[in-house]
Tab-separated table of C-alpha atoms and ligand atoms in Angstrom:
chain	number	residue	atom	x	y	z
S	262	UNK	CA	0.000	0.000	0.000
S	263	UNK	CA	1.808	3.194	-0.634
S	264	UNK	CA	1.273	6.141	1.878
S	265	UNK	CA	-0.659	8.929	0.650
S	266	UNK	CA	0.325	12.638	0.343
S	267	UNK	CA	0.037	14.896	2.826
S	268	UNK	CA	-0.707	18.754	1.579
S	269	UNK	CA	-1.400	21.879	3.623
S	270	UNK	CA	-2.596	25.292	3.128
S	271	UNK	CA	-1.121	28.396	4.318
S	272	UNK	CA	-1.466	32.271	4.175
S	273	UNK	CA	-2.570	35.146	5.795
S	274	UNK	CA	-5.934	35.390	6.614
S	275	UNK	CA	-7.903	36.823	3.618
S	276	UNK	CA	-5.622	35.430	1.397
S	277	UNK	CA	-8.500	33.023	-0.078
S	278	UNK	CA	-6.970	30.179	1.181
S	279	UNK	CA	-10.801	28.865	1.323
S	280	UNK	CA	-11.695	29.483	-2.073
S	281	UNK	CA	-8.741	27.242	-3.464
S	282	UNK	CA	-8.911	24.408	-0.485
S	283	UNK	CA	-12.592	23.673	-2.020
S	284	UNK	CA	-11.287	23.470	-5.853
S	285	UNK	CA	-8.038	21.475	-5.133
S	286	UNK	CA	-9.884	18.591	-3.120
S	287	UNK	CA	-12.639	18.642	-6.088
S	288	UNK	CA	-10.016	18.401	-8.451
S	289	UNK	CA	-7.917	15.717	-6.512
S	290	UNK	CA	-10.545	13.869	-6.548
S	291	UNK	CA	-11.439	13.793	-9.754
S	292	UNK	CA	-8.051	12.249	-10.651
S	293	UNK	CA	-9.672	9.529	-8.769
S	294	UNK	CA	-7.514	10.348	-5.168
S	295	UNK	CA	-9.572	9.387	-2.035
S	296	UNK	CA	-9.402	12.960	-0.565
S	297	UNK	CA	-9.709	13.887	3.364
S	298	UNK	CA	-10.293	17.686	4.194
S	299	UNK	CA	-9.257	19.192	7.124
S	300	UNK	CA	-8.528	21.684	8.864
S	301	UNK	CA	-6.335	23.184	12.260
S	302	UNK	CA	-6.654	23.980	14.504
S	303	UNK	CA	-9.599	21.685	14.699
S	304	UNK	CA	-9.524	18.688	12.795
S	305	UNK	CA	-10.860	16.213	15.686
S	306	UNK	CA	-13.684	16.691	18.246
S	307	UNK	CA	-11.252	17.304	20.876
S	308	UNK	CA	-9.368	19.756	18.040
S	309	UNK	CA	-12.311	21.702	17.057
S	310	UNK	CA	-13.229	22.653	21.231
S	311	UNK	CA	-9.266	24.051	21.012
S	312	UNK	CA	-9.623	25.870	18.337
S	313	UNK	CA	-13.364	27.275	19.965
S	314	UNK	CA	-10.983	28.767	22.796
S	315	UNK	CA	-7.530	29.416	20.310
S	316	UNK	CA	-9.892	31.620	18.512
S	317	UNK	CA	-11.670	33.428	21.587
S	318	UNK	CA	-10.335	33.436	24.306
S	319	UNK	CA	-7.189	35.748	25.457
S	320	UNK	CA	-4.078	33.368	26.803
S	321	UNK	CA	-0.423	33.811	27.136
S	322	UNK	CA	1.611	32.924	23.966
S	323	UNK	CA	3.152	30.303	25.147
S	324	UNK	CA	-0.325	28.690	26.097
S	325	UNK	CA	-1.487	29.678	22.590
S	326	UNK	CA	1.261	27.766	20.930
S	327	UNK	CA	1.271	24.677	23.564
S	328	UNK	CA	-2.599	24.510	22.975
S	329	UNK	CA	-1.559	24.567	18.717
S	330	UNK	CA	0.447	21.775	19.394
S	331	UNK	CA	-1.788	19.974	21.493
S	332	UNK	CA	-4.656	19.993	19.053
S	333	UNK	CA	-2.154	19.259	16.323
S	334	UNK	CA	-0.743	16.025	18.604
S	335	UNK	CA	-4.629	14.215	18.349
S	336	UNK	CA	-5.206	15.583	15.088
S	337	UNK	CA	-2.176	13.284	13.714
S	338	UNK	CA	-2.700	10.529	15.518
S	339	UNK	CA	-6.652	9.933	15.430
S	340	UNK	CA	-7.021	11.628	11.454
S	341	UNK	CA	-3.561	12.624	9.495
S	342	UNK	CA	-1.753	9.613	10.266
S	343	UNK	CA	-4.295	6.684	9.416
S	344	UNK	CA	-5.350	8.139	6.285
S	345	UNK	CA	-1.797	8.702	5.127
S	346	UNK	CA	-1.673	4.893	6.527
S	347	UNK	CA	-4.394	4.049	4.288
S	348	UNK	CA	-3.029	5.432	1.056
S	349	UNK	CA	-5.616	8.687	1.463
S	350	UNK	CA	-4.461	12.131	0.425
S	351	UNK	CA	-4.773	14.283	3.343
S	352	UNK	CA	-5.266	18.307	2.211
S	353	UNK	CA	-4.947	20.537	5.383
S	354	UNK	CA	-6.359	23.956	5.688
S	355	UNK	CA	-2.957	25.379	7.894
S	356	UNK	CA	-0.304	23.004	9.676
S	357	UNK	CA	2.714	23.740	11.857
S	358	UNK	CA	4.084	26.621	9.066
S	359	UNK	CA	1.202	28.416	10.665
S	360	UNK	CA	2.409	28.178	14.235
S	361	UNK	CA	6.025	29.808	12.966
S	362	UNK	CA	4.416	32.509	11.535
S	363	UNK	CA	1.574	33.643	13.726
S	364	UNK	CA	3.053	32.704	17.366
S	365	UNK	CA	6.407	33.319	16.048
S	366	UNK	CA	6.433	35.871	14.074
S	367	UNK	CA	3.183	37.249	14.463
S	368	UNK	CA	3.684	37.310	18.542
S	369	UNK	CA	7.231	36.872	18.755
S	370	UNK	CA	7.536	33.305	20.446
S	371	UNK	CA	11.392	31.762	19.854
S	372	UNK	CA	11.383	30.051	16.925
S	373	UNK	CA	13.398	27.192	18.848
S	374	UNK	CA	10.901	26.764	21.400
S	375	UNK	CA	8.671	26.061	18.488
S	376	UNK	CA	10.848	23.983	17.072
S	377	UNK	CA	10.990	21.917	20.320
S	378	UNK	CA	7.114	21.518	19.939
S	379	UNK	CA	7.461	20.781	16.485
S	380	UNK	CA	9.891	17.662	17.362
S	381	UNK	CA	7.668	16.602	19.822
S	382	UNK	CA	4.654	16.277	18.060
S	383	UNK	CA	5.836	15.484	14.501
S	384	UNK	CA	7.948	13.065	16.261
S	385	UNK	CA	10.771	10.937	13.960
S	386	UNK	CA	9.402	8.926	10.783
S	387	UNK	CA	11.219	5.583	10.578
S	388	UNK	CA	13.673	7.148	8.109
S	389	UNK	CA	14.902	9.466	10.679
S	390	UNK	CA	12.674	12.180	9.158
S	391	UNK	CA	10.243	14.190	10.685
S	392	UNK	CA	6.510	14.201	9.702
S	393	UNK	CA	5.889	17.195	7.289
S	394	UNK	CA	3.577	18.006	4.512
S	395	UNK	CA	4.622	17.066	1.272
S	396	UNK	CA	3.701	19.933	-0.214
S	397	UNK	CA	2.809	22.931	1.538
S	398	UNK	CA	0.755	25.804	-1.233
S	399	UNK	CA	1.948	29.169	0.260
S	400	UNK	CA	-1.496	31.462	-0.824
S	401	UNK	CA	0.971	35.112	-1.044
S	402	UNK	CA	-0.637	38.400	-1.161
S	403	UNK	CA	0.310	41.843	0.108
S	404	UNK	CA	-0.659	42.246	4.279
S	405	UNK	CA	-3.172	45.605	2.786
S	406	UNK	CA	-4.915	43.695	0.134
S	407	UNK	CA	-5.965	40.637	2.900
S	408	UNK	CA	-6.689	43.194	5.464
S	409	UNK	CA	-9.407	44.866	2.952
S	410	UNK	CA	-10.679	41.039	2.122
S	411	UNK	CA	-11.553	40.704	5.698
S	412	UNK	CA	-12.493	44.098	6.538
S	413	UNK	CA	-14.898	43.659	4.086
S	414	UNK	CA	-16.151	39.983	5.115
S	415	UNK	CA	-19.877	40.356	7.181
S	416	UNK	CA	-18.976	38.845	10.333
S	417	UNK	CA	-17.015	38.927	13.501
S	418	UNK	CA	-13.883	38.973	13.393
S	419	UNK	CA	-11.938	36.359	15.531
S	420	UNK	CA	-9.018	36.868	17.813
S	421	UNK	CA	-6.260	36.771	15.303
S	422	UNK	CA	-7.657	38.682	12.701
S	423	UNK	CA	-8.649	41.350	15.035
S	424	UNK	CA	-4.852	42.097	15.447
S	425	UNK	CA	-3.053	45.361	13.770
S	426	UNK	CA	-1.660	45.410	10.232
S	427	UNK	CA	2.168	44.753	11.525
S	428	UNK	CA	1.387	41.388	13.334
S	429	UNK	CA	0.014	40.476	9.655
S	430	UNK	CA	3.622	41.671	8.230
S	431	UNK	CA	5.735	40.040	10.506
S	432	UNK	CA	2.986	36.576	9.744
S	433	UNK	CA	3.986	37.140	6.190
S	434	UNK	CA	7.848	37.687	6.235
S	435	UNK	CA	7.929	34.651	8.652
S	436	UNK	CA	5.734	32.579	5.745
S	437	UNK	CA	8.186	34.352	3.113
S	438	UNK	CA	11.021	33.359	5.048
S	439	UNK	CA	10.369	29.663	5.785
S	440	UNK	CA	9.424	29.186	2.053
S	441	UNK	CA	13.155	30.676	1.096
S	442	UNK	CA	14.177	27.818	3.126
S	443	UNK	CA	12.196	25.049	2.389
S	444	UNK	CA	12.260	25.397	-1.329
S	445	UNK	CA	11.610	22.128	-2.045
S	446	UNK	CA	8.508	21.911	0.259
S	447	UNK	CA	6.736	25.384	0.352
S	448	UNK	CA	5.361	26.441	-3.194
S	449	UNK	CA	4.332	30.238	-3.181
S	450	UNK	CA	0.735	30.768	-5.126
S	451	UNK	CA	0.655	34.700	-6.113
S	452	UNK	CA	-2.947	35.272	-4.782
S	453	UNK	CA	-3.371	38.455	-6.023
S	454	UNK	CA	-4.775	37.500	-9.993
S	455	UNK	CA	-7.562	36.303	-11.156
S	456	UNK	CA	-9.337	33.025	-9.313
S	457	UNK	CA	-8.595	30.944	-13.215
S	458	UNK	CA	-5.160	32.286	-13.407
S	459	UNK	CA	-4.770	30.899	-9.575
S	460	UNK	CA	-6.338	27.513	-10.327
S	461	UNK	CA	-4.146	27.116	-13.638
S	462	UNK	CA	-0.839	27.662	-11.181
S	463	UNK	CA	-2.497	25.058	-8.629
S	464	UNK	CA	-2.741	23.091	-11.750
S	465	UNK	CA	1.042	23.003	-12.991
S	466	UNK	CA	1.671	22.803	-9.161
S	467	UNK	CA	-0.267	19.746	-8.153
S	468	UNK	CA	0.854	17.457	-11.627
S	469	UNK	CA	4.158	17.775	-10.036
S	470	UNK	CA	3.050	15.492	-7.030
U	761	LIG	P1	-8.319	30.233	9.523
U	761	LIG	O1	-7.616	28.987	9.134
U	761	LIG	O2	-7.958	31.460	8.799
U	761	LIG	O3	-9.863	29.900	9.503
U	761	LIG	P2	-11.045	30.752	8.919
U	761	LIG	O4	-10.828	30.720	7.439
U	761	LIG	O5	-12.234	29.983	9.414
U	761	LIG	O6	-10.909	32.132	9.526
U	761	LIG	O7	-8.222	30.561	11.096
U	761	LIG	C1	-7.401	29.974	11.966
U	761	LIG	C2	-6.581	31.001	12.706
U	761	LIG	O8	-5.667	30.315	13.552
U	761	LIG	C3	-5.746	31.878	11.781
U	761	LIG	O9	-5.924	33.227	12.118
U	761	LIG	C4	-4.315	31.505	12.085
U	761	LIG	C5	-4.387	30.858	13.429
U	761	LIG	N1	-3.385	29.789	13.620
U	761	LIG	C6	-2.267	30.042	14.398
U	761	LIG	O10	-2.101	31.151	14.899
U	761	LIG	N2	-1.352	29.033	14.612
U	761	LIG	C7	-1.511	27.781	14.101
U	761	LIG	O11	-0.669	26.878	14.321
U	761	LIG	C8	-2.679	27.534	13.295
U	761	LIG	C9	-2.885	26.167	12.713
U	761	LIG	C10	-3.593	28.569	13.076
């Protein structure tokens, strides 16, 4: 049985990270892929009640990242995990790139501490690898343009997007930066253009897997 792939979603919000996570599980699917969606933090009953408070309530950093990691820890182990097992494709709306750029970046959190969690939880694969996505689509647009997106969305906003436009800069130069070095991984989608232009870059992206 070979493992399936593992992809994840990233960006600031307003990017339209949404918009594209709904075409590119259609369209893996249709190249007859056995698709799970997903999402973090959330992903698993126990996941979704984290990301309820992650979302609400104020906390310390550090308990902000811990609680990440913690929803991350049973979403691997009771979802990721046994579908990649199975030979399912697993397509993630945000993974552990997020917690680099919005608790360390975005809040300032050392990057090693992350790192730590990211050890931890991602634990060793049998080749002496660590878990990570094979593929992670970087959705890239400038920190004003997303602002305006959700701005202009017609509902509450939740605890991260309430924050100022330079937590959103520092989130993207942190994204920018890990992508720099993890060429091979992080693939940056200009979100700016057109939503066919977008899809035809997904496209050529996704016939590389
Ligand atoms: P998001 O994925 O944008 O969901 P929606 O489209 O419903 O708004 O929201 C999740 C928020 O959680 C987002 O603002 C980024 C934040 N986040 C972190 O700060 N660290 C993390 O590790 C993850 C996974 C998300």
């Amino acid at each position: 049985m070979t493992r399936g792939r593992f992809i994840t979603l990233e960006g600031l919000d307003g990017a339209g990270k949404s918009t594209h996570l709904d075409w590119l599980v259609a369209r893996l699917r249709s190249r007859g892929h056995v698709v799970v969606q997903t999402r973090e933090p959330g992903g698993t009953p126990l996941g979704e009640k984290l990301r309820a408070l992650l979302l609400a309530e104020p906390m310390h950093l550090e308990t902000e990242a811990l609680l990440m990691f913690a929803a991350r820890r049973e979403h691997l182990a009771r979802v990721i995990e046994p579908a990649l097992d199975r030979g399912d494709w697993v397509v993630c709306d945000r993974f552990t790139d997020a917690s680099f750029a919005y608790q360390g970046g975005g809040r300032g959190l050392a990057r090693e501490k992350l790192a730590l969690l990211e050890q931890w939880v991602q634990g060793e694969a049998a080749d002496g690898l660590r878990l990570q996505p094979d593929m992670t689509l970087l959705f890239d647009v400038p920190t004003e343009l997303a602002r305006r997106r959700i701005l202009g969305m017609d509902r509450a906003l939740d605890r991260f997007e309430q924050e100022q436009g330079e937590f959103f800069e520092r989130v993207r130069a942190e994204y920018l930066r890990r992508a720099e070095n993890s060429r091979g991984r992080i693939r940056i989608v200009d979100a700016t253009g057109a939503i066919d232009k977008i899809q035809q870059s997904l496209e050529e992206i996704i016939a590389t897997l």
